[in-house]
Protein backbone atom coordinates (compact mmCIF):
# COMPACT_ATOMS: atom_id res chain seq x y z
CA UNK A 1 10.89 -8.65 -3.16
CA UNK A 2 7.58 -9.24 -4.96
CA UNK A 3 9.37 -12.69 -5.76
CA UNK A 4 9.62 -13.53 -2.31
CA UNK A 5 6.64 -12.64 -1.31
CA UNK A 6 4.66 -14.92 -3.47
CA UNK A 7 7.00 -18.06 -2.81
CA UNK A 8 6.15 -17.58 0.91
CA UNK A 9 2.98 -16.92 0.11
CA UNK A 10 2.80 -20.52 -1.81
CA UNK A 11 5.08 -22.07 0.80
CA UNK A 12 3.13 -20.69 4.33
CA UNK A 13 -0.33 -20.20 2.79
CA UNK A 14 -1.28 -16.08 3.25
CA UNK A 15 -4.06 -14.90 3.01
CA UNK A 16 -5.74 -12.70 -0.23
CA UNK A 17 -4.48 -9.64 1.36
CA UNK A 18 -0.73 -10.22 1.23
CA UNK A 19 -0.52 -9.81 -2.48
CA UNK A 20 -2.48 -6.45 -1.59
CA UNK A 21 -0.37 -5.10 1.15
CA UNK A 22 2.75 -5.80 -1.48
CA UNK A 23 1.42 -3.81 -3.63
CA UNK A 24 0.07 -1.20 -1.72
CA UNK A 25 4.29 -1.00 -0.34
CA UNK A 26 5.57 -0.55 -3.70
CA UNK A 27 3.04 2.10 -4.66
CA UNK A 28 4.36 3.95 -1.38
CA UNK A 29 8.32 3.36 -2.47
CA UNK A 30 7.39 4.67 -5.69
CA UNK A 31 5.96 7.31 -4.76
CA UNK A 32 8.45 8.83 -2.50
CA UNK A 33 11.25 7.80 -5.30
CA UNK A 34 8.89 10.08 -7.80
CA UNK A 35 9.55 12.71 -5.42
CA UNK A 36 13.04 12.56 -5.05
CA UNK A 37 14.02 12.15 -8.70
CA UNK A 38 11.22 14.98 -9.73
CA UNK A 39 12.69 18.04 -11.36
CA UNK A 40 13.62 21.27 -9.19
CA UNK A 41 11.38 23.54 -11.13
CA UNK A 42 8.24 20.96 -10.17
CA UNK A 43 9.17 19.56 -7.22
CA UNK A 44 6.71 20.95 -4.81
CA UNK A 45 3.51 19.73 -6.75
CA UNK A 46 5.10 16.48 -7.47
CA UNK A 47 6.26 16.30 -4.09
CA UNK A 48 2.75 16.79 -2.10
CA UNK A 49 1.18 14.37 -4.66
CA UNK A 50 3.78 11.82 -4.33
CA UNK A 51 3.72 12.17 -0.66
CA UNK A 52 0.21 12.04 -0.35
CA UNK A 53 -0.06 9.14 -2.00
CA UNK A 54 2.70 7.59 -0.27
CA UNK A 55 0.65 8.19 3.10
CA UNK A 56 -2.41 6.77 2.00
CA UNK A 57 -0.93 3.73 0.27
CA UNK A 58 0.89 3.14 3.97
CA UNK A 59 -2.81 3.64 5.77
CA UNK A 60 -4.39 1.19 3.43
CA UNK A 61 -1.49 -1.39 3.62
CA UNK A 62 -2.01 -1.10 7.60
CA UNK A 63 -5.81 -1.41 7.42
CA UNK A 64 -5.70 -4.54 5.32
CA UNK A 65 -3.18 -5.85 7.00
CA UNK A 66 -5.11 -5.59 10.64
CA UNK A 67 -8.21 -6.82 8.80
CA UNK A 68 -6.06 -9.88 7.97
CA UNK A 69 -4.87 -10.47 11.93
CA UNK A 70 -8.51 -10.19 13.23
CA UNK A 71 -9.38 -12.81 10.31
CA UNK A 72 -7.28 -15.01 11.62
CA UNK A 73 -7.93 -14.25 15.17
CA UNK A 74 -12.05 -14.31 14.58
CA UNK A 75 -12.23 -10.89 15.57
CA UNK A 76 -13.44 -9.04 12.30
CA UNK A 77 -16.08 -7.48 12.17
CA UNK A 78 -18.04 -6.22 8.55
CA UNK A 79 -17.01 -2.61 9.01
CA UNK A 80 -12.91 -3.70 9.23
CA UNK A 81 -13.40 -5.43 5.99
CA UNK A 82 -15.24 -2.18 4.45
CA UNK A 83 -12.67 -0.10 6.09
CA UNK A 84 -9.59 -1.72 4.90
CA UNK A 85 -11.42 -2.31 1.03
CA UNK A 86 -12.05 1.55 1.54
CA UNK A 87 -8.89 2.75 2.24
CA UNK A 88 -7.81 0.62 -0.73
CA UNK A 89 -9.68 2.87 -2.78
CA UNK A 90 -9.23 6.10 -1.88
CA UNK A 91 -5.20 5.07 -1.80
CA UNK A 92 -5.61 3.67 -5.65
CA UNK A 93 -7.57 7.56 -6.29
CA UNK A 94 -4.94 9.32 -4.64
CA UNK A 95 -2.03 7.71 -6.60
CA UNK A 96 -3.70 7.57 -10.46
CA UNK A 97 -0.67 9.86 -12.10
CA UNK A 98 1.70 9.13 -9.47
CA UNK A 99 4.76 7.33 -10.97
């Protein structure tokens, strides 16, 4: 999929925040995997971890992903740009550990 993505990306010209968004995805599938293939005896912490960071990763994906539209439709504004960069973050914090 990450494959794909690029090529297109090459092919249709995306913006910075495709490759971002991408990633941002997988860290979400990965997450939720981690939760499904964790242990029975752990499963609740690695569960609310994994799921937490699955949430955030989907926020942030969102976020950059509207910054990107009102790029491109010259309605961005500073703060959507800190916003999505933000979320970023705090999704990136949430998942360190989360495999």
């Amino acid at each position: 999929m990450r494959f794909l993505s690029c090529v297109l990306c090459v092919l249709v010209g995306c913006g910075p925040g495709l490759s971002e968004i991408v990633r941002l995805r997988s860290l979400a599938d990965r997450a939720r995997v981690a939760c499904l293939n964790a242990p029975a005896s752990g499963r609740d912490v690695v569960c609310r971890k994994a799921l937490d960071c699955a949430q955030a990763a989907q926020d942030a994906a969102k976020a950059v992903q509207s910054h990107q539209e009102a790029v491109k439709a010259g309605t961005n504004t500073p703060a959507s740009g800190a916003v999505a960069k933000g979320l970023v973050a705090v999704s990136d914090a949430i998942c360190t550990g989360v495999k």
